[in-house]
CSV table of C-alpha atoms in Angstrom, one decimal:
chain,number,residue,atom,x,y,z
A,1,MET,CA,43.1,-100.0,21.9
A,2,ALA,CA,44.0,-96.4,21.3
A,3,ALA,CA,42.7,-94.1,18.6
A,4,ASP,CA,45.2,-92.5,16.2
A,5,ILE,CA,44.8,-88.8,16.9
A,6,SER,CA,46.5,-86.1,14.9
A,7,PRO,CA,46.0,-82.3,15.2
A,8,ARG,CA,45.7,-82.1,11.5
A,9,PRO,CA,42.1,-82.2,10.2
A,10,GLN,CA,43.0,-84.8,7.5
A,11,ALA,CA,44.1,-87.5,9.9
A,12,ARG,CA,41.0,-88.8,11.8
A,13,ARG,CA,41.2,-92.4,12.6
A,14,PRO,CA,39.1,-93.4,15.7
A,15,VAL,CA,39.0,-97.2,16.3
A,16,LEU,CA,35.6,-99.0,16.4
A,17,LEU,CA,35.7,-101.4,19.4
A,18,SER,CA,32.2,-103.1,19.2
A,19,ARG,CA,29.0,-102.8,17.2
A,20,ILE,CA,25.4,-103.9,17.8
A,21,GLU,CA,23.0,-104.2,14.9
A,22,ALA,CA,20.8,-101.3,13.8
A,23,LEU,CA,17.8,-99.5,15.1
A,24,GLN,CA,14.4,-98.9,13.6
A,25,ASP,CA,14.4,-95.1,13.8
A,26,VAL,CA,16.6,-92.1,14.7
A,27,VAL,CA,17.5,-91.7,18.4
A,28,ASN,CA,16.8,-88.0,19.1
A,29,THR,CA,18.4,-87.9,22.6
A,30,ALA,CA,20.4,-90.3,24.7
A,31,ALA,CA,22.3,-90.1,27.9
A,32,ILE,CA,24.9,-92.1,29.8
A,33,ILE,CA,23.8,-93.3,33.2
A,34,PRO,CA,26.5,-92.2,35.7
A,35,LYS,CA,28.2,-95.0,37.7
A,36,GLU,CA,26.4,-97.6,35.5
A,37,ASP,CA,27.3,-99.3,32.3
A,38,GLY,CA,24.0,-98.0,30.9
A,39,VAL,CA,22.4,-95.6,28.4
A,40,ILE,CA,18.9,-94.2,28.2
A,41,SER,CA,17.5,-93.3,24.8
A,42,VAL,CA,14.4,-91.8,23.4
A,43,SER,CA,13.5,-92.2,19.7
A,44,GLN,CA,11.4,-91.0,16.9
A,45,ASP,CA,9.8,-94.5,16.9
A,46,ARG,CA,8.0,-93.5,20.2
A,47,THR,CA,10.2,-95.7,22.4
A,48,VAL,CA,12.0,-95.0,25.7
A,49,ARG,CA,14.7,-97.6,26.3
A,50,VAL,CA,17.2,-98.2,29.1
A,51,TRP,CA,20.2,-100.1,27.9
A,52,LEU,CA,22.4,-102.0,30.4
A,53,LYS,CA,25.7,-103.8,29.5
A,54,ARG,CA,25.5,-107.5,29.9
A,55,ASP,CA,28.3,-110.0,30.8
A,56,SER,CA,28.7,-110.7,27.1
A,57,GLY,CA,29.7,-107.1,26.6
A,58,GLN,CA,26.6,-106.2,24.6
A,59,TYR,CA,24.0,-103.6,25.6
A,60,TRP,CA,20.4,-104.9,25.8
A,61,PRO,CA,17.2,-103.1,26.9
A,62,SER,CA,16.2,-103.6,30.5
A,63,VAL,CA,13.3,-101.2,29.9
A,64,TYR,CA,11.3,-100.8,26.7
A,65,HIS,CA,8.4,-98.4,26.9
A,66,THR,CA,6.3,-97.0,24.1
A,67,MET,CA,5.0,-93.5,24.3
A,68,LEU,CA,1.9,-91.9,22.7
A,69,ALA,CA,3.9,-89.8,20.3
A,70,PRO,CA,7.4,-89.6,18.9
A,71,CYS,CA,10.0,-88.7,21.6
A,72,SER,CA,11.8,-85.5,20.7
A,73,CYS,CA,14.0,-84.9,23.8
A,74,MET,CA,14.6,-85.9,27.4
A,75,SER,CA,16.3,-85.0,30.7
A,76,PHE,CA,17.7,-87.5,33.2
A,77,ASN,CA,18.5,-86.6,36.9
A,78,PRO,CA,20.7,-89.4,38.3
A,79,GLU,CA,20.2,-88.3,41.9
A,80,THR,CA,16.4,-88.8,41.9
A,81,ARG,CA,16.4,-91.2,38.8
A,82,ARG,CA,13.8,-88.9,37.4
A,83,LEU,CA,13.4,-89.1,33.6
A,84,SER,CA,11.5,-86.3,31.8
A,85,VAL,CA,10.5,-87.1,28.2
A,86,GLY,CA,9.4,-84.4,25.8
A,87,MET,CA,7.2,-85.4,22.8
A,88,ASP,CA,6.1,-84.1,19.4
A,89,ASN,CA,2.6,-83.6,20.8
A,90,GLY,CA,3.8,-80.9,23.2
A,91,VAL,CA,3.5,-83.2,26.3
A,92,ILE,CA,6.2,-83.8,28.8
A,93,SER,CA,5.9,-87.2,30.7
A,94,GLU,CA,8.0,-87.9,33.9
A,95,PHE,CA,9.0,-91.3,35.1
A,96,ILE,CA,11.0,-92.6,38.1
A,97,LEU,CA,13.5,-95.4,37.3
A,98,SER,CA,14.1,-98.2,39.8
A,99,GLU,CA,17.5,-98.6,41.5
A,100,ASP,CA,18.4,-101.5,39.3
A,101,TYR,CA,17.2,-99.6,36.1
A,102,ASN,CA,14.8,-102.5,35.3
A,103,LYS,CA,11.5,-100.7,35.8
A,104,MET,CA,10.1,-97.3,34.8
A,105,THR,CA,7.2,-95.9,36.9
A,106,PRO,CA,5.0,-93.0,35.6
A,107,ALA,CA,5.1,-89.9,37.9
A,108,ARG,CA,3.6,-86.9,36.2
A,109,THR,CA,2.5,-85.4,32.9
A,110,TYR,CA,2.8,-81.7,31.8
A,111,GLN,CA,0.7,-80.2,29.0
A,112,ALA,CA,3.7,-77.9,28.3
A,113,HIS,CA,3.4,-76.7,24.6
A,114,GLN,CA,1.1,-76.4,21.6
A,115,GLY,CA,3.8,-77.8,19.4
A,116,GLY,CA,6.6,-80.4,19.7
A,117,VAL,CA,8.9,-80.1,22.8
A,118,THR,CA,12.4,-79.3,21.6
A,119,VAL,CA,14.3,-79.2,24.9
A,120,VAL,CA,13.5,-80.3,28.4
A,121,LEU,CA,15.6,-79.7,31.6
A,122,PHE,CA,14.8,-80.8,35.1
A,123,VAL,CA,16.4,-78.5,37.8
A,124,LEU,CA,16.5,-80.4,41.1
A,125,GLU,CA,17.6,-77.3,43.2
A,126,MET,CA,14.5,-75.3,42.1
A,127,GLU,CA,12.2,-78.3,41.6
A,128,TRP,CA,11.5,-76.9,38.1
A,129,VAL,CA,10.9,-78.4,34.7
A,130,LEU,CA,12.1,-76.1,32.0
A,131,SER,CA,11.1,-76.7,28.4
A,132,THR,CA,11.0,-75.1,25.0
A,133,GLY,CA,8.8,-75.9,22.0
A,134,GLN,CA,8.1,-75.5,18.3
A,135,ASP,CA,5.2,-73.1,19.4
A,136,LYS,CA,7.9,-70.4,20.0
A,137,SER,CA,7.6,-70.5,23.8
A,138,PHE,CA,9.8,-71.2,26.8
A,139,THR,CA,7.9,-72.5,29.9
A,140,TRP,CA,8.7,-73.7,33.4
A,141,HIS,CA,6.6,-75.9,35.7
A,142,CYS,CA,6.8,-76.8,39.3
A,143,SER,CA,7.7,-80.5,39.5
A,144,GLU,CA,6.1,-80.9,42.9
A,145,SER,CA,2.6,-79.5,42.0
A,146,GLY,CA,2.7,-80.0,38.2
A,147,GLN,CA,1.5,-76.4,37.8
A,148,GLN,CA,2.9,-74.0,35.1
A,149,LEU,CA,4.8,-71.2,36.8
A,150,GLY,CA,5.4,-69.0,33.8
A,151,THR,CA,6.0,-68.7,30.0
A,152,TYR,CA,7.9,-66.5,27.7
A,153,ARG,CA,7.3,-66.0,23.9
A,154,THR,CA,10.3,-66.3,21.7
A,155,THR,CA,10.9,-64.9,18.2
A,156,ALA,CA,11.4,-68.3,16.6
A,157,TRP,CA,11.6,-72.1,17.3
A,158,VAL,CA,13.8,-72.7,20.3
A,159,SER,CA,16.5,-75.3,19.7
A,160,GLY,CA,18.9,-74.7,22.7
A,161,LEU,CA,18.4,-74.3,26.4
A,162,GLN,CA,20.7,-74.0,29.4
A,163,PHE,CA,20.1,-72.8,33.0
A,164,ASP,CA,22.4,-71.4,35.7
A,165,VAL,CA,21.2,-72.4,39.1
A,166,GLU,CA,23.2,-69.8,41.0
A,167,THR,CA,21.8,-66.8,39.2
A,168,ARG,CA,18.5,-68.3,37.9
A,169,HIS,CA,19.4,-67.2,34.4
A,170,ALA,CA,18.0,-69.2,31.5
A,171,PHE,CA,19.8,-69.1,28.1
A,172,VAL,CA,17.5,-69.7,25.2
A,173,GLY,CA,18.8,-70.2,21.6
A,174,ASP,CA,16.4,-70.0,18.6
A,175,HIS,CA,16.2,-70.5,14.9
A,176,SER,CA,16.7,-66.8,14.2
A,177,GLY,CA,20.3,-67.2,15.4
A,178,GLN,CA,19.6,-65.3,18.6
A,179,VAL,CA,20.4,-66.2,22.2
A,180,THR,CA,18.1,-64.7,24.8
A,181,ILE,CA,19.0,-64.5,28.5
A,182,LEU,CA,16.1,-64.5,30.9
A,183,LYS,CA,16.1,-64.0,34.7
A,184,LEU,CA,13.6,-66.4,36.2
A,185,GLU,CA,11.6,-65.9,39.4
A,186,GLN,CA,9.1,-68.3,41.0
A,187,ASP,CA,6.3,-67.2,38.8
A,188,SER,CA,7.7,-64.5,36.5
A,189,CYS,CA,10.7,-63.7,34.3
A,190,SER,CA,12.5,-60.7,32.9
A,191,LEU,CA,14.5,-60.1,29.8
A,192,VAL,CA,18.2,-59.5,30.6
A,193,THR,CA,19.8,-59.2,27.1
A,194,THR,CA,20.0,-60.8,23.7
A,195,PHE,CA,23.1,-61.9,21.7
A,196,LYS,CA,23.1,-62.1,17.9
A,197,GLY,CA,26.2,-63.4,16.3
A,198,HIS,CA,25.2,-66.4,14.2
A,199,THR,CA,24.0,-66.2,10.6
A,200,GLY,CA,22.2,-69.5,11.0
A,201,ASN,CA,19.9,-71.0,13.6
A,202,VAL,CA,21.3,-71.9,17.0
A,203,THR,CA,21.5,-75.6,17.3
A,204,ALA,CA,23.2,-76.2,20.6
A,205,LEU,CA,24.1,-74.4,23.8
A,206,CYS,CA,26.6,-75.3,26.6
A,207,TRP,CA,27.1,-73.4,29.9
A,208,ASP,CA,30.2,-73.4,32.0
A,209,PRO,CA,29.1,-72.1,35.5
A,210,VAL,CA,32.6,-71.9,36.8
A,211,GLN,CA,34.2,-69.7,34.1
A,212,ARG,CA,30.7,-68.3,33.4
A,213,VAL,CA,31.0,-68.7,29.7
A,214,LEU,CA,28.3,-69.7,27.3
A,215,PHE,CA,29.0,-71.6,24.1
A,216,SER,CA,26.5,-71.6,21.2
A,217,GLY,CA,26.7,-73.8,18.1
A,218,SER,CA,24.9,-73.1,14.9
A,219,SER,CA,23.8,-74.3,11.4
A,220,ASP,CA,26.3,-71.7,10.1
A,221,HIS,CA,29.1,-74.3,11.1
A,222,SER,CA,30.4,-72.0,13.8
A,223,ILE,CA,30.6,-71.9,17.6
A,224,ILE,CA,30.7,-68.7,19.6
A,225,MET,CA,32.1,-68.4,23.1
A,226,TRP,CA,30.2,-65.6,25.0
A,227,ASP,CA,32.0,-64.2,28.0
A,228,ILE,CA,29.0,-63.7,30.4
A,229,GLY,CA,31.0,-63.5,33.7
A,230,GLY,CA,33.6,-61.0,32.4
A,231,ARG,CA,30.8,-58.6,31.5
A,232,LYS,CA,33.0,-57.3,28.6
A,233,GLY,CA,30.7,-58.6,25.9
A,234,THR,CA,33.6,-60.7,24.4
A,235,ALA,CA,32.5,-63.1,21.7
A,236,ILE,CA,35.1,-65.5,20.3
A,237,GLU,CA,34.4,-67.6,17.3
A,238,LEU,CA,35.5,-71.2,16.8
A,239,GLN,CA,35.5,-72.6,13.3
A,240,GLY,CA,36.1,-76.4,13.1
A,241,HIS,CA,33.1,-77.9,11.4
A,242,ASN,CA,32.2,-78.2,7.7
A,243,GLU,CA,28.5,-78.6,8.4
A,244,LYS,CA,26.1,-77.6,11.2
A,245,VAL,CA,27.1,-78.0,14.8
A,246,GLN,CA,24.8,-80.5,16.5
A,247,GLY,CA,26.1,-80.8,20.0
A,248,LEU,CA,28.3,-79.1,22.6
A,249,CYS,CA,29.7,-80.3,25.9
A,250,TYR,CA,32.3,-78.9,28.3
A,251,ALA,CA,34.8,-80.9,30.3
A,252,PRO,CA,35.6,-78.6,33.3
A,253,HIS,CA,38.4,-80.8,34.7
A,254,THR,CA,40.4,-80.6,31.5
A,255,ARG,CA,39.0,-77.2,30.3
A,256,GLN,CA,38.1,-78.7,26.9
A,257,LEU,CA,35.0,-78.0,24.8
A,258,ILE,CA,33.8,-80.9,22.8
A,259,SER,CA,31.7,-80.3,19.7
A,260,CYS,CA,29.9,-82.6,17.2
A,261,GLY,CA,28.5,-81.9,13.9
A,262,SER,CA,26.3,-83.4,11.1
A,263,ASP,CA,29.6,-83.7,9.2
A,264,GLY,CA,30.5,-86.5,11.5
A,265,GLY,CA,33.3,-84.6,13.1
A,266,ILE,CA,34.1,-84.6,16.8
A,267,VAL,CA,36.3,-81.6,17.7
A,268,VAL,CA,38.0,-81.3,21.1
A,269,TRP,CA,38.9,-77.7,21.7
A,270,ASN,CA,41.6,-76.7,24.2
A,271,MET,CA,40.0,-73.8,26.1
A,272,ASP,CA,43.0,-73.4,28.5
A,273,VAL,CA,44.6,-70.9,26.1
A,274,THR,CA,44.2,-67.2,25.7
A,275,ARG,CA,42.0,-66.7,22.7
A,276,GLN,CA,41.5,-63.6,20.6
A,277,GLU,CA,38.4,-62.0,19.3
A,278,THR,CA,37.9,-62.0,15.6
A,279,PRO,CA,38.0,-58.4,14.2
A,280,GLU,CA,35.0,-56.7,12.7
A,281,TRP,CA,35.1,-56.4,8.9
A,282,LEU,CA,35.9,-52.9,7.9
A,283,ASP,CA,34.1,-51.0,5.2
A,284,SER,CA,36.0,-49.3,2.3
A,285,ASP,CA,35.4,-48.3,-1.3
A,286,SER,CA,38.9,-49.4,-2.2
A,287,CYS,CA,41.5,-51.9,-1.2
A,288,GLN,CA,43.1,-50.9,2.1
A,289,ARG,CA,46.4,-52.3,1.0
A,290,CYS,CA,46.9,-51.2,-2.7
A,291,GLU,CA,44.1,-48.6,-2.8
A,292,GLN,CA,42.6,-50.1,-6.0
A,293,PRO,CA,38.9,-49.3,-6.3
A,294,PHE,CA,36.2,-52.0,-5.7
A,295,PHE,CA,33.7,-52.7,-8.4
A,296,TRP,CA,31.0,-50.5,-7.0
A,297,ASN,CA,33.3,-47.4,-6.7
A,298,PHE,CA,32.4,-45.9,-10.1
A,299,LYS,CA,33.9,-42.5,-9.5
A,300,GLN,CA,37.4,-43.8,-8.6
A,301,MET,CA,37.2,-46.4,-11.5
A,302,TRP,CA,36.4,-43.5,-13.9
A,303,ASP,CA,39.1,-41.2,-12.5
A,304,SER,CA,41.9,-43.9,-12.4
A,305,LYS,CA,40.6,-45.6,-15.7
A,306,LYS,CA,40.8,-49.0,-13.9
A,307,ILE,CA,38.3,-51.8,-13.6
A,308,GLY,CA,36.9,-52.3,-10.1
A,309,LEU,CA,38.0,-55.3,-8.1
A,310,ARG,CA,36.0,-57.7,-5.9
A,311,GLN,CA,36.2,-57.0,-2.1
A,312,HIS,CA,37.5,-59.6,0.4
A,313,HIS,CA,38.3,-59.4,4.1
A,314,CYS,CA,41.4,-60.4,6.0
A,315,ARG,CA,40.3,-62.7,8.8
A,316,LYS,CA,43.1,-61.5,11.1
A,317,CYS,CA,43.0,-57.7,10.8
A,318,GLY,CA,39.5,-57.3,9.3
A,319,GLN,CA,40.7,-54.9,6.5
A,320,ALA,CA,38.9,-54.8,3.2
A,321,VAL,CA,41.3,-56.1,0.6
A,322,CYS,CA,41.4,-57.2,-3.0
A,323,GLY,CA,42.2,-60.7,-4.2
A,324,LYS,CA,45.7,-59.9,-5.2
A,325,CYS,CA,46.5,-58.4,-1.7
A,326,SER,CA,44.9,-61.5,0.0
A,327,SER,CA,46.2,-64.4,-2.1
A,328,LYS,CA,47.5,-66.3,0.9
A,329,ARG,CA,45.7,-68.6,3.4
A,330,SER,CA,46.6,-69.5,6.9
A,331,THR,CA,45.2,-71.2,10.0
A,332,ILE,CA,44.8,-68.8,13.0
A,333,PRO,CA,43.9,-71.2,15.9
A,334,LEU,CA,43.9,-68.6,18.7
A,335,MET,CA,41.2,-66.8,16.7
A,336,GLY,CA,39.3,-70.1,16.3
A,337,PHE,CA,40.3,-70.7,12.7
A,338,GLU,CA,41.6,-74.3,12.7
A,339,PHE,CA,41.2,-74.5,8.9
A,340,GLU,CA,43.0,-72.2,6.5
A,341,VAL,CA,41.3,-68.9,5.9
A,342,ARG,CA,42.0,-65.8,3.8
A,343,VAL,CA,44.5,-63.3,5.2
A,344,CYS,CA,46.1,-60.3,3.7
A,345,ASP,CA,49.7,-60.6,2.6
A,346,SER,CA,51.0,-58.5,5.5
A,347,CYS,CA,49.2,-60.5,8.1
A,348,HIS,CA,50.4,-63.8,6.5
A,349,GLU,CA,54.0,-62.7,7.0
A,350,SER,CA,53.4,-61.7,10.6
A,351,ILE,CA,51.8,-65.0,11.7
A,352,THR,CA,54.5,-67.3,13.3
A,353,ASP,CA,54.7,-71.0,13.3
A,354,GLU,CA,53.9,-71.0,17.0
A,355,GLU,CA,50.7,-69.0,16.3
A,356,ARG,CA,49.7,-71.6,13.7
A,357,ALA,CA,50.0,-74.5,16.3
A,358,PRO,CA,46.5,-76.2,16.5
A,359,THR,CA,44.4,-75.7,19.6
A,360,ALA,CA,42.0,-78.5,18.7
A,361,THR,CA,42.1,-82.2,17.7
A,362,PHE,CA,39.7,-83.7,15.1
A,363,HIS,CA,38.1,-87.1,15.1
A,364,ASP,CA,35.7,-88.8,12.7
A,365,SER,CA,32.6,-90.4,14.3
A,366,LYS,CA,31.7,-92.0,11.0
A,367,HIS,CA,28.1,-90.9,11.4
A,368,ALA,CA,26.1,-87.7,11.1
A,369,VAL,CA,25.7,-86.7,14.7
A,370,VAL,CA,22.1,-85.8,15.8
A,371,HIS,CA,22.8,-85.5,19.5
A,372,MET,CA,25.6,-85.8,22.1
A,373,HIS,CA,26.0,-86.2,25.8
A,374,TYR,CA,29.0,-86.0,28.1
A,375,GLU,CA,29.3,-87.8,31.4
A,376,PRO,CA,32.0,-86.1,33.4
A,377,THR,CA,32.7,-88.6,36.2
A,378,ARG,CA,34.2,-91.1,33.7
A,379,SER,CA,34.9,-88.7,30.9
A,380,TRP,CA,32.6,-90.7,28.6
A,381,LEU,CA,31.0,-89.2,25.5
A,382,LEU,CA,27.9,-90.4,23.7
A,383,THR,CA,26.8,-89.6,20.2
A,384,SER,CA,23.6,-90.6,18.4
A,385,GLY,CA,23.5,-90.4,14.6
A,386,ALA,CA,21.2,-90.1,11.7
A,387,ASP,CA,22.3,-93.7,10.9
A,388,LYS,CA,20.2,-94.9,13.8
A,389,VAL,CA,23.3,-95.7,15.8
A,390,ILE,CA,24.5,-94.7,19.3
A,391,LYS,CA,28.2,-94.5,19.9
A,392,LEU,CA,29.8,-94.4,23.4
A,393,TRP,CA,33.3,-93.0,23.6
A,394,GLY,CA,35.8,-93.3,26.5
A,395,HIS,CA,38.6,-90.9,26.9
A,396,ASP,CA,42.1,-91.2,28.4
A,397,THR,CA,45.1,-88.9,28.4
A,398,CYS,CA,46.2,-89.8,24.9
A,399,SER,CA,43.3,-91.2,23.0
A,400,ILE,CA,39.6,-91.5,22.5
A,401,LEU,CA,38.1,-95.0,22.6
A,402,LYS,CA,34.7,-96.0,21.1
A,403,VAL,CA,31.9,-98.5,21.6
A,404,THR,CA,29.0,-98.5,19.3
A,405,ILE,CA,25.5,-99.3,20.5
A,406,THR,CA,22.7,-100.0,18.1
A,407,VAL,CA,19.2,-101.0,19.2
A,408,SER,CA,18.3,-104.6,18.3
A,409,GLN,CA,15.4,-105.0,16.0
A,410,GLN,CA,14.1,-107.9,18.0
A,411,TRP,CA,12.6,-105.5,20.5
């Protein structure tokens, strides 16, 4: 059954295929098991569960394990079946799942942080466990010896973490809105640079190692695409959510970015287009179109005997303009503005219908997304929500399909 997809934000009609009754607490992180009809989830109720699809079509726990503290995050490596679970007490516990996913064997424990673990990543190539915490630190451990190899103090809580295996660069996003790039060695790290483009805290990071592009999502509702590989410092904004961005995933085979937000929106961005940087907002004491003074320009107001006007900015050219000279609104998809934004009258006339063509499609998940995971081998997407529901989405060339998984209260 196909979802009814429209490029217009108003028409969002995904089709619910199945639903299993609700769960006792919020699932903070969940992941699709590649090549299996299964899902792994960790929850605020301290449980780790492995869900396998039964002949009835329903998902039931094949593993149900209770941890010592609420589970805040996890990382699953399908090659080794190693599951790393971060908890609110700062501990990371590792397990090995059996081949049939019916058993979970404890492997190692790391005393990683003084506060809750916010993100954990297992890097098989390095045999490293990377983690961030509410104690404003980024650490990495050796997964073979269990020893801590190094740590780095951050300016704020870290809420996003990605790693590039080829260059050993770690990308760390925090609650100050900053993204820090670190170069990791076996037992040391060095600061490469920092990016500051968000006005809210960084909530999600996604790394494309092929195009060497980093995507960052924020509570300011925006996504920024940072061109790392081009070394030009290009930063392109994507505006498609009405509330904070909660998850980012990249589908390399279709060159699509998928974003989810607490507004319930799932936005699929076409990144196979030439996008434009948004201009910097220009400073001026008067409107750069009609030259009328702004309200703080007392001298010009006195000389011209006119009341000062409120300042606005055109999103296309960046000029400082008054309300009368920027009375029009327009989408500018190639600049990332999928919703209508303020533009000056001159720019409004210059934007063609082709330039207004959407570069993203919008879907309604019907729950406030807390976390998302993308499984590229089957193009499946998973979202977990504040409504204690996990939703599994399948994708084909013309639609998005959906299965809803909710944990049974019998367990």
